[in-house]
CSV table of C-alpha atoms and ligand atoms in Angstrom, one decimal:
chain,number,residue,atom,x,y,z
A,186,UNK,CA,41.9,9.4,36.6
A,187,UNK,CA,37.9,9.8,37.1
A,188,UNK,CA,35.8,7.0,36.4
A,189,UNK,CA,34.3,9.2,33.8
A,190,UNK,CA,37.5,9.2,31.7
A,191,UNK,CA,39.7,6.8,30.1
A,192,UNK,CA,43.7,7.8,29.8
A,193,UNK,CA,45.7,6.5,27.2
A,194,UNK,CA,49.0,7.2,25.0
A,195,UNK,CA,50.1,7.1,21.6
A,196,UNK,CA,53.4,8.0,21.7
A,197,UNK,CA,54.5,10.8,24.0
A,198,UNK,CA,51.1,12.3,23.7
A,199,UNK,CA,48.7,11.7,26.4
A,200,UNK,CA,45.5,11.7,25.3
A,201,UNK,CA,41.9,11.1,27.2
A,202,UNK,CA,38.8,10.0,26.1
A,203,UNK,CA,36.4,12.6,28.0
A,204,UNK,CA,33.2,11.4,28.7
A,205,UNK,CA,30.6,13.9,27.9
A,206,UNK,CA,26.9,12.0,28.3
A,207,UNK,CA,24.9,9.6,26.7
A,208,UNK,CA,22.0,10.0,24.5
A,209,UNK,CA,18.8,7.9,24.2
A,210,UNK,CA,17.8,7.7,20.4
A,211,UNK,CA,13.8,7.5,20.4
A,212,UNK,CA,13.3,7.3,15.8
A,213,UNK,CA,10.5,7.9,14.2
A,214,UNK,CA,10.8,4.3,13.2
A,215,UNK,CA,9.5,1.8,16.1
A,216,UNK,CA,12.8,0.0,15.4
A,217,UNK,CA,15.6,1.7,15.5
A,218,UNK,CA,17.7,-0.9,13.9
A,219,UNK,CA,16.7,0.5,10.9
A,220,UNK,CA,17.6,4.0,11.2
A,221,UNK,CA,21.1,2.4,11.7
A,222,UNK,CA,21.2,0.7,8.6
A,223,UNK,CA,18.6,2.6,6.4
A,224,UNK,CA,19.5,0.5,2.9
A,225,UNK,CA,20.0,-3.3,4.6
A,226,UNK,CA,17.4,-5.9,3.1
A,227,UNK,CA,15.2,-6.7,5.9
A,228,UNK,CA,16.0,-10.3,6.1
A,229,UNK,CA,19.6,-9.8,5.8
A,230,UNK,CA,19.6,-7.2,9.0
A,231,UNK,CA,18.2,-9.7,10.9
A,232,UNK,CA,20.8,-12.5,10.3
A,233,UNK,CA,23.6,-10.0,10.6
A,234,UNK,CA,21.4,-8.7,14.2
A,235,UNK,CA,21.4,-12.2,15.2
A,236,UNK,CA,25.0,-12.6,14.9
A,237,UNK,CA,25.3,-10.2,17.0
A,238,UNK,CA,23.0,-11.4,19.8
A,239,UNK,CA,21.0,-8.4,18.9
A,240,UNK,CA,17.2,-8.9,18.9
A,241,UNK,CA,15.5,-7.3,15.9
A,242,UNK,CA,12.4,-6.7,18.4
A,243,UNK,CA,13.7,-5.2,21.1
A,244,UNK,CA,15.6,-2.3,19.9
A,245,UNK,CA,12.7,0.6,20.0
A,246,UNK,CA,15.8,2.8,21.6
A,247,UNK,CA,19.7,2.9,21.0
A,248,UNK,CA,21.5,4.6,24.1
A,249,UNK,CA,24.9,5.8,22.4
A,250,UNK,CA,27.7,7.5,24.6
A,251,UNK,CA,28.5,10.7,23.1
A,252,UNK,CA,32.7,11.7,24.3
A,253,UNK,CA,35.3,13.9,23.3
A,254,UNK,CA,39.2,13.3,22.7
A,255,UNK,CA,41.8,15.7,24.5
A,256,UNK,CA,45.4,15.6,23.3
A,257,UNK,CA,48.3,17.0,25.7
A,258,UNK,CA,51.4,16.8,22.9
A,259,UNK,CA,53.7,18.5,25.8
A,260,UNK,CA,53.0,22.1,23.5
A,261,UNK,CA,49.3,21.9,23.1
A,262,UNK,CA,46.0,21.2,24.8
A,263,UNK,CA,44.2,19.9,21.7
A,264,UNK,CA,40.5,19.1,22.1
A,265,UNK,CA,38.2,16.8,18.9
A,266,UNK,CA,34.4,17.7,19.5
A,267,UNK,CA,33.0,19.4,22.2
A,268,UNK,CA,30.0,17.0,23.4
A,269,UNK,CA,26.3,17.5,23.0
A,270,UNK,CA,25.7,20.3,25.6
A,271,UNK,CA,22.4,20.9,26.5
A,272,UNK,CA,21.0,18.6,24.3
A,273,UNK,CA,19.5,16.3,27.0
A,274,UNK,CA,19.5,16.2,30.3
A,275,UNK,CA,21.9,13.1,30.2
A,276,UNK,CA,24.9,15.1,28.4
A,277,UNK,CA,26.9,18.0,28.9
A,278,UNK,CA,29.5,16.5,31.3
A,279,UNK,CA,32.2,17.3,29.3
A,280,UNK,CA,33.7,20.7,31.4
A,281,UNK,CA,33.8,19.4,34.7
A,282,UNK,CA,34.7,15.8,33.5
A,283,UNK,CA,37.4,17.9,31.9
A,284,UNK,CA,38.2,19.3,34.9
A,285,UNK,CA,38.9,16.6,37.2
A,286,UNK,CA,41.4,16.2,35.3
A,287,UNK,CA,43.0,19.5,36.2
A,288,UNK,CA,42.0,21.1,32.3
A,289,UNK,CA,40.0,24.2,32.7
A,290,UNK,CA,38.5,25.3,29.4
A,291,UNK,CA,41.4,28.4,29.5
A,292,UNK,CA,43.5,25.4,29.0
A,293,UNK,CA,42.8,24.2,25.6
A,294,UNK,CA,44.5,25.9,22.5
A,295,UNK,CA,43.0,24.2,19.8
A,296,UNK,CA,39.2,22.6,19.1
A,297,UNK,CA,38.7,20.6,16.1
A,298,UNK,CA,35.2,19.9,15.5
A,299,UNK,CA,34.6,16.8,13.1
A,300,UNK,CA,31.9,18.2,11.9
A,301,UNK,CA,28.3,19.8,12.6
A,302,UNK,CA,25.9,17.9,14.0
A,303,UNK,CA,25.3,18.8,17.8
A,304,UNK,CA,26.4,15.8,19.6
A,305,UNK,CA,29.8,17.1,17.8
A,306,UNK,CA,29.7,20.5,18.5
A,307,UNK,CA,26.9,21.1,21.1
A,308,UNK,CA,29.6,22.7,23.7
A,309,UNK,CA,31.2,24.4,21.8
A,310,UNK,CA,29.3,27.7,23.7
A,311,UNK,CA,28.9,28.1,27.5
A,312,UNK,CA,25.6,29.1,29.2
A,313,UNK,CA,25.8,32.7,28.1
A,314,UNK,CA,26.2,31.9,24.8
A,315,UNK,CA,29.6,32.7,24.5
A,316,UNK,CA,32.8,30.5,23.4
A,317,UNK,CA,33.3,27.7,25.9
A,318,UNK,CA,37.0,27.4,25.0
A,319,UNK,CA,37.9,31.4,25.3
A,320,UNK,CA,41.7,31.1,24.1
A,321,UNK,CA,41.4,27.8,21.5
A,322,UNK,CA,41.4,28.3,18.0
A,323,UNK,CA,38.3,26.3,16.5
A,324,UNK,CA,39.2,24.5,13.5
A,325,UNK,CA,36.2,22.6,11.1
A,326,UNK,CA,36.6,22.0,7.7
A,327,UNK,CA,35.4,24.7,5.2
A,328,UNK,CA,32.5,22.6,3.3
A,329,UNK,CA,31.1,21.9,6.6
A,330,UNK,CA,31.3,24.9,7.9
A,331,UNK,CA,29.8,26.6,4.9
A,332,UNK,CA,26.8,23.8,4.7
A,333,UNK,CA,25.4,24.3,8.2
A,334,UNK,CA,25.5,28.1,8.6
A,335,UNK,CA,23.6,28.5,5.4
A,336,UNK,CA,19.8,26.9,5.1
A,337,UNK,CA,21.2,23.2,4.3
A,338,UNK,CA,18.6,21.4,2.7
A,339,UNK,CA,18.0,17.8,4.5
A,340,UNK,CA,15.5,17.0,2.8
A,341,UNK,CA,16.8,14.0,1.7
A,342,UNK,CA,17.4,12.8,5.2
A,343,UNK,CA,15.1,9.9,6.2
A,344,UNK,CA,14.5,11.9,9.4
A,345,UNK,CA,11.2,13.6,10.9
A,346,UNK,CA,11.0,17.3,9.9
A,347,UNK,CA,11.2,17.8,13.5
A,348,UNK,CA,14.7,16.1,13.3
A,349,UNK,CA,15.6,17.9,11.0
A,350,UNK,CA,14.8,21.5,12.8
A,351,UNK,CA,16.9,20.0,15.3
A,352,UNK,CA,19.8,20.0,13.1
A,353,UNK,CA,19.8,23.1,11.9
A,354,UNK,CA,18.9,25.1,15.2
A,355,UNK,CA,21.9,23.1,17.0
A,356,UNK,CA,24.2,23.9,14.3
A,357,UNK,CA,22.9,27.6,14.2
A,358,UNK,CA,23.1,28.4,18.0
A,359,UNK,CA,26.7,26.7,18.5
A,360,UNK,CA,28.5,27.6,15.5
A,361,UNK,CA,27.9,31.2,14.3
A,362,UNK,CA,29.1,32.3,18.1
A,363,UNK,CA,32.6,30.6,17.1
A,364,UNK,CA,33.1,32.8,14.1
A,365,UNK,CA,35.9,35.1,15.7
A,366,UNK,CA,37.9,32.0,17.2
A,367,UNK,CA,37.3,30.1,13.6
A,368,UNK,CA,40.4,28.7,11.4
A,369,UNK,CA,38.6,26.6,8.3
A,370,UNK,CA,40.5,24.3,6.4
A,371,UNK,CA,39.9,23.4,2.5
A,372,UNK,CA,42.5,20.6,2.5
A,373,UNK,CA,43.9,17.7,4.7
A,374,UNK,CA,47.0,19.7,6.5
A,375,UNK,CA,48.6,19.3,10.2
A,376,UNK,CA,46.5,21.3,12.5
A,377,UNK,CA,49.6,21.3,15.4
A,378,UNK,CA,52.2,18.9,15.3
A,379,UNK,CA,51.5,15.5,15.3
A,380,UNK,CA,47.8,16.4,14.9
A,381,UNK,CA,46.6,16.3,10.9
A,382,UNK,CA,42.9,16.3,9.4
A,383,UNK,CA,42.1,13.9,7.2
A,384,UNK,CA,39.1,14.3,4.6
A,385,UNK,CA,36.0,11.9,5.7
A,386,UNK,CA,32.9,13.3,3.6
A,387,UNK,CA,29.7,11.5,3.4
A,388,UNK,CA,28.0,11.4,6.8
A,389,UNK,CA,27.6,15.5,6.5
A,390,UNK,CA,29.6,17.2,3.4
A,391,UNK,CA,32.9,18.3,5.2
A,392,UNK,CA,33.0,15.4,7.9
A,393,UNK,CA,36.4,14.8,9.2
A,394,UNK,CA,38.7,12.3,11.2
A,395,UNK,CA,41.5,13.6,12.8
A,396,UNK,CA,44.8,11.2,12.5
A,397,UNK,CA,47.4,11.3,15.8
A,398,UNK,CA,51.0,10.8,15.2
A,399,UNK,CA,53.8,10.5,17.8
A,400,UNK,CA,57.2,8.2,18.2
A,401,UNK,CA,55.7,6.1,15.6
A,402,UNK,CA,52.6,5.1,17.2
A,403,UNK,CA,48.9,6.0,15.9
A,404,UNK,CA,45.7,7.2,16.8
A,405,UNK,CA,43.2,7.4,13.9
A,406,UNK,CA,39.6,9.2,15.3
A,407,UNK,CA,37.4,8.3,12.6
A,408,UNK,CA,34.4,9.9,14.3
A,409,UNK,CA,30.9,9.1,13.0
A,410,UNK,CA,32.6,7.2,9.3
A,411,UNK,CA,30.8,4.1,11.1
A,412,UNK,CA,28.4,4.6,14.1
A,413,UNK,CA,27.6,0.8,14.8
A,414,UNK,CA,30.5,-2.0,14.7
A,415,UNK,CA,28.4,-3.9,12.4
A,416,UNK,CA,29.2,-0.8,9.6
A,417,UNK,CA,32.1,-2.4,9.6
A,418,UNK,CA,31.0,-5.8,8.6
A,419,UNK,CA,28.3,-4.0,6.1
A,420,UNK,CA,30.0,-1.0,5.0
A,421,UNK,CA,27.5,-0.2,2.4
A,422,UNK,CA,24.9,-0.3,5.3
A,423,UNK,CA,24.4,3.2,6.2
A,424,UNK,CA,22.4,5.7,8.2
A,425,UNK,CA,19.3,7.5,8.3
A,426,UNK,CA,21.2,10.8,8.8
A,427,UNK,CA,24.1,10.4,5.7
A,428,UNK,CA,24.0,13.4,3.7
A,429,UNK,CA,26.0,11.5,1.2
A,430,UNK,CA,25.7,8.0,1.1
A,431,UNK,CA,27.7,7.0,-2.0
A,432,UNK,CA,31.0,9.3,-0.4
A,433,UNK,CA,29.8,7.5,3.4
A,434,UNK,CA,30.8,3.6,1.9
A,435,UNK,CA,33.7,5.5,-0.1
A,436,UNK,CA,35.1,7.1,3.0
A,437,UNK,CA,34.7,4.0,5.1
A,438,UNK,CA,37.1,1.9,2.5
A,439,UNK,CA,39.2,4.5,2.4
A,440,UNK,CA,39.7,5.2,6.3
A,441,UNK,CA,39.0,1.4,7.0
A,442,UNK,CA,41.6,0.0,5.0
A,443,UNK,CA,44.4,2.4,6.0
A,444,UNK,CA,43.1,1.5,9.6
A,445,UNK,CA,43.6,-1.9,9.0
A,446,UNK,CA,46.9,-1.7,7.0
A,447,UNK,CA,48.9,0.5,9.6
A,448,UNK,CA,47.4,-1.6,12.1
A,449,UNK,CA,46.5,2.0,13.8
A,450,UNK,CA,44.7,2.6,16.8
A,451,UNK,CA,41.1,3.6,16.0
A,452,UNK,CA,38.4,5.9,17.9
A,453,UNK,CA,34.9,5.4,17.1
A,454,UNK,CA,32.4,8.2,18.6
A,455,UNK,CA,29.6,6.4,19.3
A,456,UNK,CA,31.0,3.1,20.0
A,457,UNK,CA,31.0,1.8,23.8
A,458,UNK,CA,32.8,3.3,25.8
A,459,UNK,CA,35.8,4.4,25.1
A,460,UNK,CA,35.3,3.7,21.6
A,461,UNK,CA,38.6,2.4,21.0
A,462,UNK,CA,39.7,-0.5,18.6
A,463,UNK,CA,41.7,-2.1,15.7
A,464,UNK,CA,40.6,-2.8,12.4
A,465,UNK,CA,40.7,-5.9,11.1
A,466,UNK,CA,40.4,-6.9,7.8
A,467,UNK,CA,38.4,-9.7,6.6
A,468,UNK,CA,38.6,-9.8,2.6
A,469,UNK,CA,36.6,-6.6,1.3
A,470,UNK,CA,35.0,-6.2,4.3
A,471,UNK,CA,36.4,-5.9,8.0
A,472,UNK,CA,35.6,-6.5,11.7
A,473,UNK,CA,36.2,-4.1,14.9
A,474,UNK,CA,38.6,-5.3,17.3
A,475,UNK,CA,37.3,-3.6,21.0
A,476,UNK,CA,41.0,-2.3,22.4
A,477,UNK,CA,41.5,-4.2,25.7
A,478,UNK,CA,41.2,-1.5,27.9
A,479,UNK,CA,43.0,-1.0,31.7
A,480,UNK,CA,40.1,0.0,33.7
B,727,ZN,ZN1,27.9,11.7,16.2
Protein backbone atom coordinates (compact mmCIF):
# COMPACT_ATOMS: atom_id res chain seq x y z
CA UNK A 1 0.00 0.00 0.00
CA UNK A 2 1.46 3.72 -0.75
CA UNK A 3 1.84 5.93 1.93
CA UNK A 4 -0.58 8.05 0.05
CA UNK A 5 -3.41 5.55 0.64
CA UNK A 6 -5.13 3.94 3.32
CA UNK A 7 -6.72 0.24 2.66
CA UNK A 8 -9.46 -1.00 4.54
CA UNK A 9 -12.55 -3.52 4.34
CA UNK A 10 -16.10 -3.66 5.01
CA UNK A 11 -17.07 -6.86 4.41
CA UNK A 12 -15.60 -8.56 1.31
CA UNK A 13 -15.19 -5.34 -0.30
CA UNK A 14 -11.95 -3.76 -0.30
CA UNK A 15 -12.06 -0.32 -0.32
CA UNK A 16 -9.21 2.55 -0.32
CA UNK A 17 -9.22 5.87 0.78
CA UNK A 18 -7.22 7.61 -2.25
CA UNK A 19 -5.47 10.56 -1.38
CA UNK A 20 -5.94 13.20 -3.92
CA UNK A 21 -4.16 16.64 -2.33
CA UNK A 22 -4.78 19.05 0.11
CA UNK A 23 -6.18 22.48 -0.09
CA UNK A 24 -5.17 25.70 1.82
CA UNK A 25 -8.53 27.66 2.53
CA UNK A 26 -7.36 31.48 2.44
CA UNK A 27 -11.54 33.30 3.28
CA UNK A 28 -12.39 36.39 2.78
CA UNK A 29 -12.89 36.54 6.46
CA UNK A 30 -9.39 36.96 8.43
CA UNK A 31 -10.56 34.06 10.54
CA UNK A 32 -11.55 31.26 9.02
CA UNK A 33 -13.20 29.79 12.02
CA UNK A 34 -16.00 31.57 10.99
CA UNK A 35 -16.60 30.53 7.54
CA UNK A 36 -16.74 27.08 9.26
CA UNK A 37 -19.48 27.86 11.46
CA UNK A 38 -21.15 30.93 9.72
CA UNK A 39 -24.36 31.13 12.37
CA UNK A 40 -22.23 30.22 15.94
CA UNK A 41 -22.55 33.17 18.54
CA UNK A 42 -19.17 34.57 18.72
CA UNK A 43 -18.61 33.79 22.31
CA UNK A 44 -19.91 30.36 22.14
CA UNK A 45 -17.37 29.47 19.02
CA UNK A 46 -14.73 30.35 21.18
CA UNK A 47 -15.54 28.06 24.13
CA UNK A 48 -16.48 25.28 21.82
CA UNK A 49 -12.67 26.30 19.87
CA UNK A 50 -11.12 26.08 23.12
CA UNK A 51 -12.36 22.74 23.81
CA UNK A 52 -10.82 21.77 21.13
CA UNK A 53 -7.38 23.24 21.77
CA UNK A 54 -8.15 25.36 18.81
CA UNK A 55 -6.97 29.07 19.06
CA UNK A 56 -9.66 31.48 17.83
CA UNK A 57 -6.60 33.71 16.69
CA UNK A 58 -4.64 31.70 14.89
CA UNK A 59 -6.76 30.11 12.28
CA UNK A 60 -6.35 32.90 9.28
CA UNK A 61 -6.05 29.38 6.99
CA UNK A 62 -7.63 25.84 7.31
CA UNK A 63 -5.52 23.18 5.29
CA UNK A 64 -8.23 20.39 4.57
CA UNK A 65 -7.15 17.03 2.67
CA UNK A 66 -9.35 16.61 -0.13
CA UNK A 67 -9.58 12.21 -1.05
CA UNK A 68 -11.58 9.95 -2.84
CA UNK A 69 -13.06 6.40 -1.95
CA UNK A 70 -12.45 3.32 -4.39
CA UNK A 71 -14.55 0.18 -3.90
CA UNK A 72 -13.36 -3.26 -5.43
CA UNK A 73 -16.79 -5.45 -4.61
CA UNK A 74 -14.96 -8.51 -6.56
CA UNK A 75 -17.57 -7.27 -9.82
CA UNK A 76 -16.91 -3.61 -9.78
CA UNK A 77 -14.26 -0.87 -9.62
CA UNK A 78 -16.45 1.70 -7.96
CA UNK A 79 -14.91 5.21 -7.46
CA UNK A 80 -16.99 8.30 -4.90
CA UNK A 81 -15.50 11.78 -6.15
CA UNK A 82 -12.88 12.35 -8.28
CA UNK A 83 -10.55 14.93 -6.27
CA UNK A 84 -10.02 18.56 -7.01
CA UNK A 85 -7.83 18.34 -10.17
CA UNK A 86 -6.12 21.24 -11.09
CA UNK A 87 -7.44 23.31 -8.67
CA UNK A 88 -4.10 24.05 -6.91
CA UNK A 89 -0.98 23.11 -7.24
CA UNK A 90 -1.23 20.90 -4.03
CA UNK A 91 -4.07 18.43 -5.51
CA UNK A 92 -4.61 16.37 -8.34
CA UNK A 93 -2.80 13.24 -7.03
CA UNK A 94 -5.57 11.16 -7.41
CA UNK A 95 -4.57 9.04 -10.90
CA UNK A 96 -1.21 8.04 -10.15
CA UNK A 97 -2.05 7.65 -6.39
CA UNK A 98 -4.62 5.43 -7.99
CA UNK A 99 -2.24 3.85 -9.77
CA UNK A 100 0.18 2.57 -7.39
CA UNK A 101 -2.19 0.63 -6.57
CA UNK A 102 -2.30 -1.16 -9.85
CA UNK A 103 -5.99 0.82 -10.88
CA UNK A 104 -5.64 2.61 -14.17
CA UNK A 105 -8.52 4.93 -14.86
CA UNK A 106 -9.76 2.09 -17.69
CA UNK A 107 -10.27 0.20 -14.60
CA UNK A 108 -13.13 1.91 -12.94
CA UNK A 109 -16.77 1.08 -14.04
CA UNK A 110 -18.62 3.32 -12.00
CA UNK A 111 -18.00 7.15 -10.57
CA UNK A 112 -20.41 8.58 -8.14
CA UNK A 113 -19.94 12.14 -7.58
CA UNK A 114 -21.46 13.44 -4.25
CA UNK A 115 -22.12 16.35 -5.65
CA UNK A 116 -20.74 19.55 -7.52
CA UNK A 117 -18.49 21.45 -6.08
CA UNK A 118 -14.83 21.02 -7.52
CA UNK A 119 -12.93 19.53 -4.82
CA UNK A 120 -15.79 16.68 -5.54
CA UNK A 121 -15.70 16.50 -9.06
CA UNK A 122 -12.52 18.46 -10.26
CA UNK A 123 -11.01 15.16 -11.99
CA UNK A 124 -13.57 14.06 -13.30
CA UNK A 125 -11.86 15.29 -16.96
CA UNK A 126 -8.19 14.63 -17.92
CA UNK A 127 -5.82 17.26 -19.40
CA UNK A 128 -7.56 17.33 -22.80
CA UNK A 129 -10.64 17.93 -21.51
CA UNK A 130 -11.98 14.70 -22.00
CA UNK A 131 -13.50 11.96 -19.44
CA UNK A 132 -10.84 10.81 -17.05
CA UNK A 133 -12.60 7.59 -16.36
CA UNK A 134 -13.24 6.50 -20.27
CA UNK A 135 -15.37 3.25 -19.56
CA UNK A 136 -17.17 4.34 -15.95
CA UNK A 137 -20.59 5.24 -15.91
CA UNK A 138 -20.87 8.76 -13.89
CA UNK A 139 -23.63 8.73 -11.63
CA UNK A 140 -24.80 12.32 -9.57
CA UNK A 141 -28.02 12.86 -8.38
CA UNK A 142 -30.52 14.73 -10.78
CA UNK A 143 -31.19 18.07 -8.66
CA UNK A 144 -27.56 18.47 -8.49
CA UNK A 145 -26.88 17.90 -11.67
CA UNK A 146 -29.55 20.10 -12.99
CA UNK A 147 -28.52 23.13 -10.35
CA UNK A 148 -24.89 23.44 -11.55
CA UNK A 149 -25.15 23.15 -15.29
CA UNK A 150 -27.73 25.87 -15.35
CA UNK A 151 -26.68 29.60 -14.00
CA UNK A 152 -27.29 28.61 -10.07
CA UNK A 153 -27.74 31.60 -8.30
CA UNK A 154 -25.33 31.71 -4.99
CA UNK A 155 -26.09 34.63 -4.16
CA UNK A 156 -27.02 33.73 -0.87
CA UNK A 157 -23.66 32.19 -0.24
CA UNK A 158 -21.61 34.25 2.29
CA UNK A 159 -18.76 33.83 -0.15
CA UNK A 160 -16.63 36.58 -2.26
CA UNK A 161 -18.14 36.99 -5.84
CA UNK A 162 -14.89 35.77 -6.87
CA UNK A 163 -15.72 32.51 -4.88
CA UNK A 164 -18.52 32.18 -6.24
CA UNK A 165 -17.19 32.43 -10.10
CA UNK A 166 -15.11 29.67 -8.91
CA UNK A 167 -18.03 27.56 -8.38
CA UNK A 168 -19.64 27.84 -11.23
CA UNK A 169 -16.62 27.72 -13.75
CA UNK A 170 -15.35 24.33 -11.88
CA UNK A 171 -18.72 22.93 -12.16
CA UNK A 172 -19.06 24.13 -15.86
CA UNK A 173 -15.63 22.84 -17.15
CA UNK A 174 -15.86 19.22 -15.35
CA UNK A 175 -19.35 18.41 -15.64
CA UNK A 176 -20.93 19.20 -19.11
CA UNK A 177 -17.82 17.01 -20.60
CA UNK A 178 -19.42 13.94 -18.61
CA UNK A 179 -22.78 14.20 -20.29
CA UNK A 180 -22.38 11.03 -22.60
CA UNK A 181 -21.04 8.76 -19.64
CA UNK A 182 -23.97 10.38 -17.20
CA UNK A 183 -26.68 8.04 -15.33
CA UNK A 184 -28.75 10.73 -12.95
CA UNK A 185 -30.66 9.50 -10.22
CA UNK A 186 -34.05 11.13 -8.76
CA UNK A 187 -34.36 8.70 -5.89
CA UNK A 188 -32.19 6.79 -3.24
CA UNK A 189 -31.59 3.29 -5.23
CA UNK A 190 -28.48 0.71 -5.31
CA UNK A 191 -26.09 2.03 -7.76
CA UNK A 192 -24.14 -1.67 -8.03
CA UNK A 193 -24.60 -4.14 -5.50
CA UNK A 194 -23.81 -3.44 -2.15
CA UNK A 195 -23.32 0.28 -3.22
CA UNK A 196 -26.75 2.52 -2.66
CA UNK A 197 -27.18 6.50 -2.69
CA UNK A 198 -28.67 7.93 0.01
CA UNK A 199 -30.35 11.52 -0.18
CA UNK A 200 -28.08 14.22 1.86
CA UNK A 201 -29.45 17.72 0.57
CA UNK A 202 -28.49 20.93 2.17
CA UNK A 203 -24.74 21.65 1.58
CA UNK A 204 -25.67 22.02 -2.46
CA UNK A 205 -29.35 20.95 -3.48
CA UNK A 206 -28.80 17.26 -4.66
CA UNK A 207 -25.82 16.40 -2.15
CA UNK A 208 -25.39 12.82 -1.58
CA UNK A 209 -23.72 10.12 0.81
CA UNK A 210 -23.13 6.99 -0.59
CA UNK A 211 -23.94 3.87 2.05
CA UNK A 212 -21.51 0.43 1.57
CA UNK A 213 -23.03 -2.74 2.40
CA UNK A 214 -21.22 -6.23 2.50
CA UNK A 215 -21.44 -9.48 5.00
CA UNK A 216 -23.17 -7.32 7.31
CA UNK A 217 -20.60 -4.76 7.81
CA UNK A 218 -21.01 -0.87 6.89
CA UNK A 219 -19.45 1.88 5.36
CA UNK A 220 -21.54 5.16 5.49
CA UNK A 221 -19.54 8.12 3.30
CA UNK A 222 -21.33 11.07 4.35
CA UNK A 223 -19.22 13.41 2.33
CA UNK A 224 -19.34 17.15 3.13
CA UNK A 225 -22.96 16.58 5.67
CA UNK A 226 -20.30 17.85 8.37
CA UNK A 227 -16.88 19.35 7.22
CA UNK A 228 -15.39 19.98 10.87
CA UNK A 229 -15.79 17.26 13.82
CA UNK A 230 -17.11 19.98 15.88
CA UNK A 231 -20.41 19.92 13.30
CA UNK A 232 -21.00 17.17 15.03
CA UNK A 233 -21.11 18.61 18.49
CA UNK A 234 -23.01 21.84 16.95
CA UNK A 235 -24.99 20.50 14.21
CA UNK A 236 -26.86 23.54 13.72
CA UNK A 237 -23.42 25.31 13.12
CA UNK A 238 -23.07 25.45 9.52
CA UNK A 239 -21.02 26.73 6.69
CA UNK A 240 -20.37 29.61 4.69
CA UNK A 241 -20.91 27.56 1.40
CA UNK A 242 -24.58 25.69 2.46
CA UNK A 243 -26.93 26.27 -0.14
CA UNK A 244 -29.54 25.13 2.18
CA UNK A 245 -28.97 25.50 5.64
CA UNK A 246 -32.33 24.47 7.23
CA UNK A 247 -32.03 20.80 5.01
CA UNK A 248 -27.83 20.90 6.06
CA UNK A 249 -28.89 20.45 10.19
CA UNK A 250 -31.93 18.20 8.83
CA UNK A 251 -29.60 15.97 6.93
CA UNK A 252 -27.04 15.84 9.61
CA UNK A 253 -29.74 14.33 12.18
CA UNK A 254 -30.87 12.24 9.86
CA UNK A 255 -27.45 10.68 8.61
CA UNK A 256 -25.91 11.24 12.11
CA UNK A 257 -28.29 9.28 14.06
CA UNK A 258 -28.50 6.34 11.71
CA UNK A 259 -24.67 6.56 11.96
CA UNK A 260 -24.78 6.35 15.39
CA UNK A 261 -27.57 3.74 15.75
CA UNK A 262 -26.06 1.01 13.29
CA UNK A 263 -22.95 1.82 14.88
CA UNK A 264 -21.61 2.08 11.01
CA UNK A 265 -18.41 2.94 9.91
CA UNK A 266 -18.38 6.63 8.77
CA UNK A 267 -16.17 8.64 6.01
CA UNK A 268 -15.88 12.25 6.40
CA UNK A 269 -14.30 14.17 3.30
CA UNK A 270 -12.56 16.68 4.75
CA UNK A 271 -11.74 15.23 8.01
CA UNK A 272 -7.91 14.21 8.72
CA UNK A 273 -6.73 11.86 7.00
CA UNK A 274 -8.41 9.17 6.26
CA UNK A 275 -11.47 10.67 7.46
CA UNK A 276 -12.70 7.68 9.01
CA UNK A 277 -14.80 7.35 12.35
CA UNK A 278 -17.85 6.29 14.43
CA UNK A 279 -20.60 8.26 15.64
CA UNK A 280 -21.30 8.56 18.86
CA UNK A 281 -24.21 9.81 20.32
CA UNK A 282 -24.33 12.18 23.09
CA UNK A 283 -28.13 13.10 23.88
CA UNK A 284 -29.35 15.26 20.73
CA UNK A 285 -26.16 16.01 19.83
CA UNK A 286 -23.05 13.60 19.03
CA UNK A 287 -19.28 13.32 18.97
CA UNK A 288 -16.82 11.86 16.21
CA UNK A 289 -14.97 8.83 17.18
CA UNK A 290 -11.42 9.07 14.84
CA UNK A 291 -11.32 5.04 13.64
CA UNK A 292 -8.04 3.68 15.00
CA UNK A 293 -6.22 3.29 12.02
CA UNK A 294 -3.23 0.48 11.05
CA UNK A 295 -0.73 2.68 9.52
ZN1 LIG B 1 -15.87 19.13 -0.11
Amino acid sequence: MSAENYRFNVGSFECIVVRDGTFAYPYPAKNVFINYFVNAPRDRLRQVLGEHNLDPEQWEQYVSPYFSLLINTGQRRVLVDTGAGGLAPTTGRLISNLQAEGVSPGDIDTVILTHGHPDHIGGNIDSEGKPAFPNARYVMWKDEWVFWTSEPNLAGLKISEHGREILITAAHDNLLPIQDQLDLIDHETEIVPGIKAVAAPGHTPGHTAVAVVSDSEQLLYISDTVLHPIHLEQPEWYSAVAINPEEVVTTRRRLLNGAAAEKALVLASHFPFPGLGHVIQKGKVFQWKPFETKN
